[in-house]
Short mmCIF file of C-alpha atoms and ligand atoms in Angstrom, two decimals:
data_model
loop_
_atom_site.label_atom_id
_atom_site.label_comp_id
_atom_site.label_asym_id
_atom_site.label_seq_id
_atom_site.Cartn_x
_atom_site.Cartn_y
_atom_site.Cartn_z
CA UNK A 1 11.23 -41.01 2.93
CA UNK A 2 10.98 -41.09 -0.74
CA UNK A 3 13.42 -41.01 -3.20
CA UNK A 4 15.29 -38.54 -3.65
CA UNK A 5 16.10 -36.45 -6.93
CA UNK A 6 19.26 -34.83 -5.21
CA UNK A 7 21.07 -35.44 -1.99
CA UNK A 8 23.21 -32.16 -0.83
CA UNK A 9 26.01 -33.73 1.63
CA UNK A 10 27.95 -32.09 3.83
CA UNK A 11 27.39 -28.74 3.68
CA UNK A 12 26.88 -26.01 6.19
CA UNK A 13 23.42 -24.95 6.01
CA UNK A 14 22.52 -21.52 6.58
CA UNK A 15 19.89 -20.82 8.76
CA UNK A 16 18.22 -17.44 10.14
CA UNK A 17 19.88 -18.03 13.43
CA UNK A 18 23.32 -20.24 12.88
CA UNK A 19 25.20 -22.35 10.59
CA UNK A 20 24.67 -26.27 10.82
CA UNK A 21 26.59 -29.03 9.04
CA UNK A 22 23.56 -31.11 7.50
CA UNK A 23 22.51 -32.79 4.57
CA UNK A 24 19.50 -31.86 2.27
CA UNK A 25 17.45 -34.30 0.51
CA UNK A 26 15.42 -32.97 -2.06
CA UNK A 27 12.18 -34.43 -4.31
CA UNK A 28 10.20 -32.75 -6.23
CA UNK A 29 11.59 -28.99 -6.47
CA UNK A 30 10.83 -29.79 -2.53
CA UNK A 31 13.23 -29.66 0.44
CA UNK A 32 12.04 -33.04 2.06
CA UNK A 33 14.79 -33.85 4.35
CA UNK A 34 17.30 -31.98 6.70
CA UNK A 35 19.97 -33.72 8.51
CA UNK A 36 23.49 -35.14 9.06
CA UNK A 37 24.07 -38.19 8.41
CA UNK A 38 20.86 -38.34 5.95
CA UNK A 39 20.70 -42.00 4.58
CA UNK A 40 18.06 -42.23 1.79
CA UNK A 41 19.01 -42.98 -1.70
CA UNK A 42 19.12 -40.34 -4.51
CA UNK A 43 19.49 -40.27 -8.18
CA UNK A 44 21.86 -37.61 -7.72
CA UNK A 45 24.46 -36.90 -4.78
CA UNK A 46 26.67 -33.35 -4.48
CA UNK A 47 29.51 -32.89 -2.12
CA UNK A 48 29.07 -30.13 -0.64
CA UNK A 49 31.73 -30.55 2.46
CA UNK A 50 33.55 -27.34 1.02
CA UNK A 51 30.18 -25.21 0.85
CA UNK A 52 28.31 -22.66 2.57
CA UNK A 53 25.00 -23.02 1.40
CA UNK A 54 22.69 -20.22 1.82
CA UNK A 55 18.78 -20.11 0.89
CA UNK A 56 18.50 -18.56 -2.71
CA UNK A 57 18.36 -14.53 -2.45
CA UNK A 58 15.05 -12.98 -3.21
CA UNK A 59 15.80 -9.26 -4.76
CA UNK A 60 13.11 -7.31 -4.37
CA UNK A 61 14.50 -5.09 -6.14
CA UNK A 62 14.91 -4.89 -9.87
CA UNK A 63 14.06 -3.10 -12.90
CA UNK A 64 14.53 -5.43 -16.21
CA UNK A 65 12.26 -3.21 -18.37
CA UNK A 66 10.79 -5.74 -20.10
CA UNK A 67 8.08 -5.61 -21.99
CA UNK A 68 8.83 -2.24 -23.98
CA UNK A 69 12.41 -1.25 -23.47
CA UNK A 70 13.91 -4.93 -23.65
CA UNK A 71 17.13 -3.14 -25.18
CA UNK A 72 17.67 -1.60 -21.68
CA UNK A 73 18.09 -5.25 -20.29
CA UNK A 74 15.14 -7.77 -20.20
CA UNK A 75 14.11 -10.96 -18.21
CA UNK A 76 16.72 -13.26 -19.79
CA UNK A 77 19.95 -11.38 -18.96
CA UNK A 78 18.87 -10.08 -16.22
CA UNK A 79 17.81 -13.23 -14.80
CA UNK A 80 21.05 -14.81 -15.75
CA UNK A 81 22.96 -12.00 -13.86
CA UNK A 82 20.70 -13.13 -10.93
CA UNK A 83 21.09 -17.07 -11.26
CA UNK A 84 25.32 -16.04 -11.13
CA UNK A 85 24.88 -14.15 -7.95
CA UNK A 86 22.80 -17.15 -6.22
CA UNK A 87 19.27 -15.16 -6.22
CA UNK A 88 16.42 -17.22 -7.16
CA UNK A 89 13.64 -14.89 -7.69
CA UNK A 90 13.10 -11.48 -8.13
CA UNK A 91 10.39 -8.84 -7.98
CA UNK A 92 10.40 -6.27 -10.60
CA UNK A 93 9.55 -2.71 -10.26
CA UNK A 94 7.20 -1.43 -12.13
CA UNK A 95 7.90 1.53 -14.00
CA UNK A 96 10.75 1.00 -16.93
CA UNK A 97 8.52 -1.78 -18.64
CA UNK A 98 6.08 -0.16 -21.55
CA UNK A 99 3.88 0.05 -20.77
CA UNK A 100 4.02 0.44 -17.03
CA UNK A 101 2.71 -2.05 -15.05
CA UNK A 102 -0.24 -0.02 -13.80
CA UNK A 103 -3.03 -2.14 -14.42
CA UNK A 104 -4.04 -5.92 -15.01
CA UNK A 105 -3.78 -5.98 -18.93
CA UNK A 106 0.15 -4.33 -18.34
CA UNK A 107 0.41 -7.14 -15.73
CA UNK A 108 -0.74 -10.04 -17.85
CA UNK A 109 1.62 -8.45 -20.78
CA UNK A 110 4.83 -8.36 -18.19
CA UNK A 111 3.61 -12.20 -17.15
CA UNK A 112 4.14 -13.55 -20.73
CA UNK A 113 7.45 -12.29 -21.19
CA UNK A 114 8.49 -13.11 -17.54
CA UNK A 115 7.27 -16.74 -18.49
CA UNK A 116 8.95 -17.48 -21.66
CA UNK A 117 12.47 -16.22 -20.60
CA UNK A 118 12.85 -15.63 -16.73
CA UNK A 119 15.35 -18.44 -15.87
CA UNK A 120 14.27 -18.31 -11.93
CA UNK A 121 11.35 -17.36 -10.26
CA UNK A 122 9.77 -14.06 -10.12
CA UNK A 123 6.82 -11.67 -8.53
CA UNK A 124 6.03 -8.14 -10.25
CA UNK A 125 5.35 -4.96 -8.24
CA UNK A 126 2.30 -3.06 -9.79
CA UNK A 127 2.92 0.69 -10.03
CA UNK A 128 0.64 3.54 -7.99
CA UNK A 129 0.33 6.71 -10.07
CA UNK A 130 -2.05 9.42 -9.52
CA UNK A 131 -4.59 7.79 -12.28
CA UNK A 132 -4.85 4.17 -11.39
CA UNK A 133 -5.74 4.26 -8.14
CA UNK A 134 -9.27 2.17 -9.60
CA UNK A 135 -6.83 -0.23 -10.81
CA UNK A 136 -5.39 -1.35 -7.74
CA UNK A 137 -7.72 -3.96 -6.59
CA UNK A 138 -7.42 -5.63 -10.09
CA UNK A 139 -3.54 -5.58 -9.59
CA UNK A 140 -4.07 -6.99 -6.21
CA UNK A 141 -5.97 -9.92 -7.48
CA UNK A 142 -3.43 -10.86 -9.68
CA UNK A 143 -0.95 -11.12 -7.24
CA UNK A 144 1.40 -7.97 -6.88
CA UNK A 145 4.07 -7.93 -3.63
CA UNK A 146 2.50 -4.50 -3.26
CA UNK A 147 2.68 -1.18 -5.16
CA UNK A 148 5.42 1.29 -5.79
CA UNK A 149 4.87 4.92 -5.70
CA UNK A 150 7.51 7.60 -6.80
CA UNK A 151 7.62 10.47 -4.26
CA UNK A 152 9.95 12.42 -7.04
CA UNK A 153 10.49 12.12 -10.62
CA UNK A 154 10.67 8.83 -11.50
CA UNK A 155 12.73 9.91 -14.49
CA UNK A 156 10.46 7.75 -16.73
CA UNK A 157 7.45 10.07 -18.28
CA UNK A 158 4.84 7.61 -18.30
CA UNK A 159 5.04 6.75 -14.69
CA UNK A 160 4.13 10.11 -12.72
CA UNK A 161 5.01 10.74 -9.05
CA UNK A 162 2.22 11.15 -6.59
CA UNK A 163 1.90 14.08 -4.51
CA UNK A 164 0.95 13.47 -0.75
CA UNK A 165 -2.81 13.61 -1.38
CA UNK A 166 -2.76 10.54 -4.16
CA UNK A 167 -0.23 8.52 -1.74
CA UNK A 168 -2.71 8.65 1.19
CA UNK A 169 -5.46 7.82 -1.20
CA UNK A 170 -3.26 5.20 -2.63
CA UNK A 171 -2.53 3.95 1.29
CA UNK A 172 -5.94 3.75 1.81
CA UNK A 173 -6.66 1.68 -0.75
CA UNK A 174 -4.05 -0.67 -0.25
CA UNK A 175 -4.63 -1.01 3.42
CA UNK A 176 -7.96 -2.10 2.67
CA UNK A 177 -6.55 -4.55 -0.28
CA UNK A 178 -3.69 -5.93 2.17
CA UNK A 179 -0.99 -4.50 0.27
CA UNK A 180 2.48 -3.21 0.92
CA UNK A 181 3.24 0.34 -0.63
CA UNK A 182 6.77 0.82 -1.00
CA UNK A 183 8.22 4.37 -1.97
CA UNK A 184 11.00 5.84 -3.64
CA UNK A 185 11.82 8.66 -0.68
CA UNK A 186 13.34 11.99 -1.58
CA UNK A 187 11.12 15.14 -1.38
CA UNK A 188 10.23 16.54 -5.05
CA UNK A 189 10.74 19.85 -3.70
CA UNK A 190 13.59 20.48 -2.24
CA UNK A 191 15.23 18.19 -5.06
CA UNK A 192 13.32 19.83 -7.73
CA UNK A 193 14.48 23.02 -6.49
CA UNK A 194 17.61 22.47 -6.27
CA UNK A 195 18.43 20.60 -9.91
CA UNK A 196 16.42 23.63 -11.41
CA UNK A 197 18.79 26.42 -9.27
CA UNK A 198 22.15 24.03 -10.42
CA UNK A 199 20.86 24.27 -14.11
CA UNK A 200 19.91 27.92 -14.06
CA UNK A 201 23.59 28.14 -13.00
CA UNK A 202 24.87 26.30 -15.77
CA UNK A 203 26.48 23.81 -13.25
CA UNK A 204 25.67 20.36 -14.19
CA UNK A 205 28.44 18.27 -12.99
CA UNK A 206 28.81 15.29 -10.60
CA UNK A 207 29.70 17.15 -7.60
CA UNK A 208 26.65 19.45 -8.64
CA UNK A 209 24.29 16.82 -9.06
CA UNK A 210 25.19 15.04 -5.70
CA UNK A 211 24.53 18.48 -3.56
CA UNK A 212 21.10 18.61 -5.60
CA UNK A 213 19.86 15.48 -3.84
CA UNK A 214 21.42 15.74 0.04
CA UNK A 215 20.44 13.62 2.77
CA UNK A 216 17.55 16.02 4.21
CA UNK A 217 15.23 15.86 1.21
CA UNK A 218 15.58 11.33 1.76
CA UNK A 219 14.83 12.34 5.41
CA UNK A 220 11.94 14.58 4.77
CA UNK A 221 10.22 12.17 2.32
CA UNK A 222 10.56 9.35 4.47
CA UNK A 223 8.98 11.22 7.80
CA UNK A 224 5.83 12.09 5.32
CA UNK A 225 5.66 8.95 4.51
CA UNK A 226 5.90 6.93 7.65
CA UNK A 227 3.07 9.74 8.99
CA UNK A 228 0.76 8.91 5.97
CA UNK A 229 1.34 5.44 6.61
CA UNK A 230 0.11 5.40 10.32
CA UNK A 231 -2.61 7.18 9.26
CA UNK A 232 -4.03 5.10 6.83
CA UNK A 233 -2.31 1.99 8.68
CA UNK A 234 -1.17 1.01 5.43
CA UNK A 235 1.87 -1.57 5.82
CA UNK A 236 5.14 0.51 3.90
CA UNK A 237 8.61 -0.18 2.89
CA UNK A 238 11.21 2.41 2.38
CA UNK A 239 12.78 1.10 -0.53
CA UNK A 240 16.99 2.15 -1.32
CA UNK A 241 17.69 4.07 1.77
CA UNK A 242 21.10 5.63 1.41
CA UNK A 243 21.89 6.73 5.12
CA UNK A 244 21.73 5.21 8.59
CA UNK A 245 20.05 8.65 9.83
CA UNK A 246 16.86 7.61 7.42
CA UNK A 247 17.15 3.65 9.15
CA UNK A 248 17.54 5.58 12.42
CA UNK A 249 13.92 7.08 11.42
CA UNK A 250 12.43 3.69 10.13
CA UNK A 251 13.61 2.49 13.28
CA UNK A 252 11.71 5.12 15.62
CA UNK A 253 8.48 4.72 14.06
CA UNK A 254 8.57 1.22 14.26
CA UNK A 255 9.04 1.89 18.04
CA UNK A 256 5.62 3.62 17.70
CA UNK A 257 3.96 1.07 15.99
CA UNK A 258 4.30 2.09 12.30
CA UNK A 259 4.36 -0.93 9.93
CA UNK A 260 6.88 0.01 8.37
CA UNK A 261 10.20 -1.57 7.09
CA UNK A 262 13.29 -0.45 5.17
CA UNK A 263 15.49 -1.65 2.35
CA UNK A 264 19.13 -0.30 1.36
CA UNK A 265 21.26 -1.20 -1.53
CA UNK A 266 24.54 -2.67 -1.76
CA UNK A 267 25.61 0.36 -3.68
CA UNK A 268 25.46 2.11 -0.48
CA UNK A 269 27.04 -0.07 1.58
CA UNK A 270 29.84 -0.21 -0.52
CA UNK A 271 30.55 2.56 -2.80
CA UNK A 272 30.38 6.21 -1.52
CA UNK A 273 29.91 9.93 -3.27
CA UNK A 274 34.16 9.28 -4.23
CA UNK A 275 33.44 6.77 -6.51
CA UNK A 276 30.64 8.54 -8.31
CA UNK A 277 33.00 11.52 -8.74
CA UNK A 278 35.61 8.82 -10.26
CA UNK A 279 33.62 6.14 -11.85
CA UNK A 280 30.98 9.23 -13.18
CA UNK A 281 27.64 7.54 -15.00
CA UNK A 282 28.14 4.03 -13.85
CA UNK A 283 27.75 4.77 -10.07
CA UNK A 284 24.72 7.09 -10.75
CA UNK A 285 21.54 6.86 -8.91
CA UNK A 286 18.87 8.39 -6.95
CA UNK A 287 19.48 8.65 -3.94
CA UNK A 288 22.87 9.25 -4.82
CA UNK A 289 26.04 7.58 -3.16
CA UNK A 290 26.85 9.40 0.59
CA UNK A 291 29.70 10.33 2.17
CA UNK A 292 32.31 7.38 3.62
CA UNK A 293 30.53 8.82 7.26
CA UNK A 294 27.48 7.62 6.01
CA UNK A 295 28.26 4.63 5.11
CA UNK A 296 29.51 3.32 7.90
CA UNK A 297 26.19 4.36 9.80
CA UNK A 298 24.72 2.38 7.43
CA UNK A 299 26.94 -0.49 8.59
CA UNK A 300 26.07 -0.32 11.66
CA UNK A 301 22.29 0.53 11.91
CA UNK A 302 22.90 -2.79 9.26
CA UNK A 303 24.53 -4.74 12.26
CA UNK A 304 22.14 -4.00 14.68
CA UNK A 305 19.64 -5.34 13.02
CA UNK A 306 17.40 -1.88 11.58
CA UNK A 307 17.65 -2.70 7.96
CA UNK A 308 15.08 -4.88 6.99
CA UNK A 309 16.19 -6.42 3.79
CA UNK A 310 19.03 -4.81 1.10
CA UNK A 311 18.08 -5.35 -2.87
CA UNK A 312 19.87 -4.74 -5.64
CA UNK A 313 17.74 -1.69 -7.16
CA UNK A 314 19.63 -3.11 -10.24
CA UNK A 315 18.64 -0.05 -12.80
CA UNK A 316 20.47 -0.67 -16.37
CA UNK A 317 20.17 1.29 -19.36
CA UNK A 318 22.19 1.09 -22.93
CA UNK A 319 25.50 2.87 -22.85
CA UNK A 320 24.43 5.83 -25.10
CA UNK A 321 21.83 7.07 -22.46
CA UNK A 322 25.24 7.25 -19.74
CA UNK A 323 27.33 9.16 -22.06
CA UNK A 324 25.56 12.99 -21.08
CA UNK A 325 27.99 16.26 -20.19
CA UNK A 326 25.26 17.33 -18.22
CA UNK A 327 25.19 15.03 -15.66
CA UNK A 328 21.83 15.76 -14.43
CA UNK A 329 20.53 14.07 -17.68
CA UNK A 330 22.81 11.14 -17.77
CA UNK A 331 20.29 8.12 -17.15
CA UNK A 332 20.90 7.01 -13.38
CA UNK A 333 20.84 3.51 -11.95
CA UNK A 334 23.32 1.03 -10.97
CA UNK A 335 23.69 -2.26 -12.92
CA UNK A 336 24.51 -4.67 -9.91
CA UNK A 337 22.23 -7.60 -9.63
CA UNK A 338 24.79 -10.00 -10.14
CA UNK A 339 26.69 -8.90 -7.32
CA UNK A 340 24.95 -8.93 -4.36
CA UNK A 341 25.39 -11.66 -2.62
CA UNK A 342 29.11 -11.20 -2.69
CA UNK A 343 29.57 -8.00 -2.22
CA UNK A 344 27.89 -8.58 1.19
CA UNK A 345 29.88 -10.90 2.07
CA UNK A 346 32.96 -9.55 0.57
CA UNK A 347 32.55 -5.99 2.44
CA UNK A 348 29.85 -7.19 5.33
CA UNK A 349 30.96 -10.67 6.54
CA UNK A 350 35.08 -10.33 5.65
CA UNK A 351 35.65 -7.14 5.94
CA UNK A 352 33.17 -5.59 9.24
CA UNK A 353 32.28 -9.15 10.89
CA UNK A 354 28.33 -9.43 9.62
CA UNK A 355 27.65 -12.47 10.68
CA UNK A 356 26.84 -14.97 7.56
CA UNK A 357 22.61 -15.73 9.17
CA UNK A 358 22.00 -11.81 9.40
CA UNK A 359 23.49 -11.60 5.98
CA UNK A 360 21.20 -14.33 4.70
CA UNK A 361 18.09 -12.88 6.37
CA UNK A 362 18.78 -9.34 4.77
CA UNK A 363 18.83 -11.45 1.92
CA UNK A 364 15.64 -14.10 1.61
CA UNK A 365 14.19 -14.52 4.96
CA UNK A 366 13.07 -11.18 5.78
CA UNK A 367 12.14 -10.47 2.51
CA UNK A 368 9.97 -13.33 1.99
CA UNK A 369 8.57 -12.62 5.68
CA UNK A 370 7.93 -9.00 4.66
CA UNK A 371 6.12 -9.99 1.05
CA UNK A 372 4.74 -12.86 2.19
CA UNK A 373 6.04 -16.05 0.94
CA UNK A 374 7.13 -17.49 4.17
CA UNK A 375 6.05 -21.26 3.57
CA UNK A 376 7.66 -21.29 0.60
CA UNK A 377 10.78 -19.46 0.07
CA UNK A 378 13.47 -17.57 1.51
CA UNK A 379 14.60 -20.58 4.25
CA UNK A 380 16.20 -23.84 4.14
CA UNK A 381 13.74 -25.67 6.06
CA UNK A 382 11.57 -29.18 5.45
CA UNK A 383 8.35 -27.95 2.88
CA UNK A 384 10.07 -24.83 1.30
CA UNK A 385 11.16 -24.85 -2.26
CA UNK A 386 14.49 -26.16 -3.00
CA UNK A 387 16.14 -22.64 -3.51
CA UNK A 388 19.80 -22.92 -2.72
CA UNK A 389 22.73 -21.16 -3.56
CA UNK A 390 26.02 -22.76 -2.98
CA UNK A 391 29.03 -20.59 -2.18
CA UNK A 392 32.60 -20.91 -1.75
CA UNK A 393 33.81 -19.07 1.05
CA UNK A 394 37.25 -19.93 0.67
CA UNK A 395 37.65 -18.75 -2.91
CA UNK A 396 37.73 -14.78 -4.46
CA UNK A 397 37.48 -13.40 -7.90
CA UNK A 398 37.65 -10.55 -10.04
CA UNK A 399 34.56 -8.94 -11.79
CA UNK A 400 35.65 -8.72 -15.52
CA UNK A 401 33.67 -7.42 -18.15
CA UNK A 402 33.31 -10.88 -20.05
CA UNK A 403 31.89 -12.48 -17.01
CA UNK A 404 28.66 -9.88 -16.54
CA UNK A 405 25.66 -11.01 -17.68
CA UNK A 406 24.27 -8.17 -18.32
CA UNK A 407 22.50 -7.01 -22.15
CA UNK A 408 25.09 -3.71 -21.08
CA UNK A 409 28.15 -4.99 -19.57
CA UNK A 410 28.46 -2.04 -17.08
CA UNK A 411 29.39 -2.33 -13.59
CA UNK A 412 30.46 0.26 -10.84
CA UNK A 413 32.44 -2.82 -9.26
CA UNK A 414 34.32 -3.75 -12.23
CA UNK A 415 37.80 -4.98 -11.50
CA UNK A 416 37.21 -5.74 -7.59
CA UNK A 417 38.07 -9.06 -5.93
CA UNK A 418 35.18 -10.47 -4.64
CA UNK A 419 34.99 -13.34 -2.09
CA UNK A 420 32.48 -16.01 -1.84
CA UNK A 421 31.59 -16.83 -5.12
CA UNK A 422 28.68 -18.47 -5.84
CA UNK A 423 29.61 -22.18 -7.36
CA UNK A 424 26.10 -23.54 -7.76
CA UNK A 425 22.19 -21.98 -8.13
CA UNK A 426 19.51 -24.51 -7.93
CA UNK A 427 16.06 -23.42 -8.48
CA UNK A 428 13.24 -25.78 -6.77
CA UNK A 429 15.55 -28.81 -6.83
CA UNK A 430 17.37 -28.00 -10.46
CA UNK A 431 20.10 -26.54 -11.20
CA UNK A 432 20.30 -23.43 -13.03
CA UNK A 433 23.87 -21.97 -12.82
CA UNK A 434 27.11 -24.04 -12.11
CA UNK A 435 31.13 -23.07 -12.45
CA UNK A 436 30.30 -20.12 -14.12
CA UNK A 437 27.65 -21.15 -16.66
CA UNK A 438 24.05 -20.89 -17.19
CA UNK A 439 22.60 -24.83 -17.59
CA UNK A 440 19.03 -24.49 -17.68
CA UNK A 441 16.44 -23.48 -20.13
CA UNK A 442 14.30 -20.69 -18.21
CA UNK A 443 11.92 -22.21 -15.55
CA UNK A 444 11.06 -18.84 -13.69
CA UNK A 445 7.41 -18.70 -12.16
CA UNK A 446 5.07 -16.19 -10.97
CA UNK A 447 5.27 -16.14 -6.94
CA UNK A 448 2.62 -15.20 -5.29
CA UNK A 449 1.66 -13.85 -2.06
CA UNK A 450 0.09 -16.98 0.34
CA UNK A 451 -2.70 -14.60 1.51
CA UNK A 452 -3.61 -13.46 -1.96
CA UNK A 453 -7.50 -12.72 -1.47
CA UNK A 454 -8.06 -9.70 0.20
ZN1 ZN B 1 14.57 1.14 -8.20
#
């Protein structure tokens, strides 16, 4: 045994399958030992008898717009949101960067500013549009999770949704190259057609915009693409499903051997189509928030097991693009990164008996399974990197505006109680958040996939 840099004792580990009261021993950014009763000596010993402590959360899921519309948020707020919320790395979408990440130089750009202020560690998403598909291999060799395709407007000009043709072209490609595509699922037409019908109306409130996007045009996108993707046998991942009836189709083509796997949000697990109508611009995003029905399918298709992972899909923009009468133009995403990790636990674990493991795989596991970091992250286990986040089951709190992170203090949860927060963050063996505070300089890496060569 060597020595240690940190000795966790006492808590009660997390694991995919159960909760165990062991100790971790820790060298190197390394988890080197797991057991009670560990006796090895360490420059520095926590207490954790009073802690859950769960692998850190891997969102797959965020869009921090930086390089090129920084103002909107950027890696070192956004990543500081993340470190509160016990997540200790992130993928980033890649379409509200400028420019987009659509091709190695955009990559390499994204890279240096991920570098110099991402406090935890990080993977980028490359974008498929319907004029890079020759750029694809080069984002593959520079390690993208996969690529991201917009099967409706994206709602950013300069990153164009592809049509069926360019997505089985694009599925093609990426089959060959190993990649995952994931896709934002609502049909362009039938929500195309009906925002244009709403507007020729002169109707352009919330309740207006939620009938423009209903559950059928999710459905009808996400049976297109599950077909294109057994076709091509391109590996896909429904990003943000809003409804347990689009899991419920996830789940049947799985049955038929798809490779395919599904995300949702916590936004959908716990807000629903009320709270847009009250809280207005803050809860706005596509797919847009469901009926209280809905939810609770979602709930339970979660409990069974049919969602694959949930991420954040944290979407933030500066105040004065929220502000819109029209609501249709009002900029729509969900500021919630910091959150999720309570929130599940708060409205999962307490509140619908999720166990805490299938909460935790939603969470890291699976996703590192899915994007293929398994060695290294997303499990407490003897090898991996020491990603922990330690939370305190027994305590609550209140999400106040002083205590977001966020470049745009804006949250659709603002003035809950939360339970479980998170009292410590350590990225591979440091500690980057504690009691509230940020207390490291950034160390975010790039992450990449373990097969990376095609
Ligand atoms: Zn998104």
């Amino acid at each position: 045994m060597p020595d240690l840099d940190l000795l966790l004792r006492g808590g009660t580990v997390v694991t995919p399958t159960d909760l165990q009261a062991l100790d971790i021993g820790i060298a190197d950014g390394k988890i080197v030992a797991l057991e009670a009763g560990l006796t090895a000596s360490s420059k520095e010993e926590i207490d954790a008898r009073h802690l859950h402590i769960f692998p850190g959360v891997i969102d797959a899921h965020v869009h921090f717009n930086e390089p090129g519309r920084t103002e909107w948020e950027g890696f070192e707020t956004g990543t500081r949101a993340l470190a509160d919320g016990g997540c200790t790395t992130f993928f980033d979408m890649p379409l509200n960067a400028h420019p987009t990440t659509v091709d190695a130089a955009s990559f390499d750009l994204k890279l240096e500013a991920a570098k110099a202020s991402s406090l935890v560690d990080f993977a980028f998403w490359g974008g498929l549009v319907p004029d890079n598909l020759d750029h694809l291999e080069e984002l593959a060799e520079r390690g993208v999770i996969g690529f991201k395709a917009f099967m409706s407007n994206s709602g950013i000009e300069d990153f164009a949704s592809v049509d069926d043709h360019v997505l089985r072209e694009g599925m093609k490609r990426a089959a060959r190259l190993k990649k995952i595509v994931a896709v934002h699922a609502e049909s362009d037409t039938i929500t195309r057609y009906l925002a244009q019908k709403k507007l020729h109306d002169g109707r352009t409130t919330i309740r207006d915009y939620l009938d423009s996007r209903p559950i059928e045009a999710e459905l009808d996108a996400i049976e297109r693409a599950v077909a294109l993707a057994g076709e091509t046998g391109c590996a896909l991942h429904i990003v943000h499903v809003s409804c347990g009836e689009g899991i419920e189709l996830v789940g049947v083509a799985q049955k038929r051997g798809v490779n395919v796997t599904c995300e949702t949000c916590p936004h959908y697990l716990v807000l629903t189509e009320d709270d847009m109508l009250e809280l207005g611009a803050v809860a706005k995003c596509a797919p847009p928030l469901r009926p209280a029905e809905a939810r609770e399918l979602l709930w339970q298709k979660l409990g069974a097991g049919q969602v694959n992972t949930v991420g954040s899909d944290h979407s933030p923009a500066p105040r004065e693009m929220k502000l819109d009468e029209n609501f249709f133009k009002v900029w729509g995403g969900i500021s919630g990164a910091q959150h999720t990790l309570p929130l599940l636990l708060t409205e999962g674990h307490f509140k619908r008996g999720v166990d805490l493991p299938l909460i935790s795989r939603l969470l890291s596991v699976n996703v590192a399974g899915r994007f293929d970091l398994p060695s290294r992250k997303g499990q407490i286990k003897v090898g991996a990197d020491a990603d922990l986040a330690l939370v305190d089951l027994s305590a609550e709190f209140r999400v106040e505006y002083q205590d977001l992170f966020y470049r745009h203090r804006q949250s659709p949860y603002m003035g809950r109680t939360l339970r479980g927060p998170v009292a410590r963050t350590i990225l591979r063996g440091r500690t980057v958040f504690k009691d509230g505070k940020i207390v490291a300089k950034p160390l975010g890496q790039l992450v990449q996939p373990e097969m990376l060569k095609p």
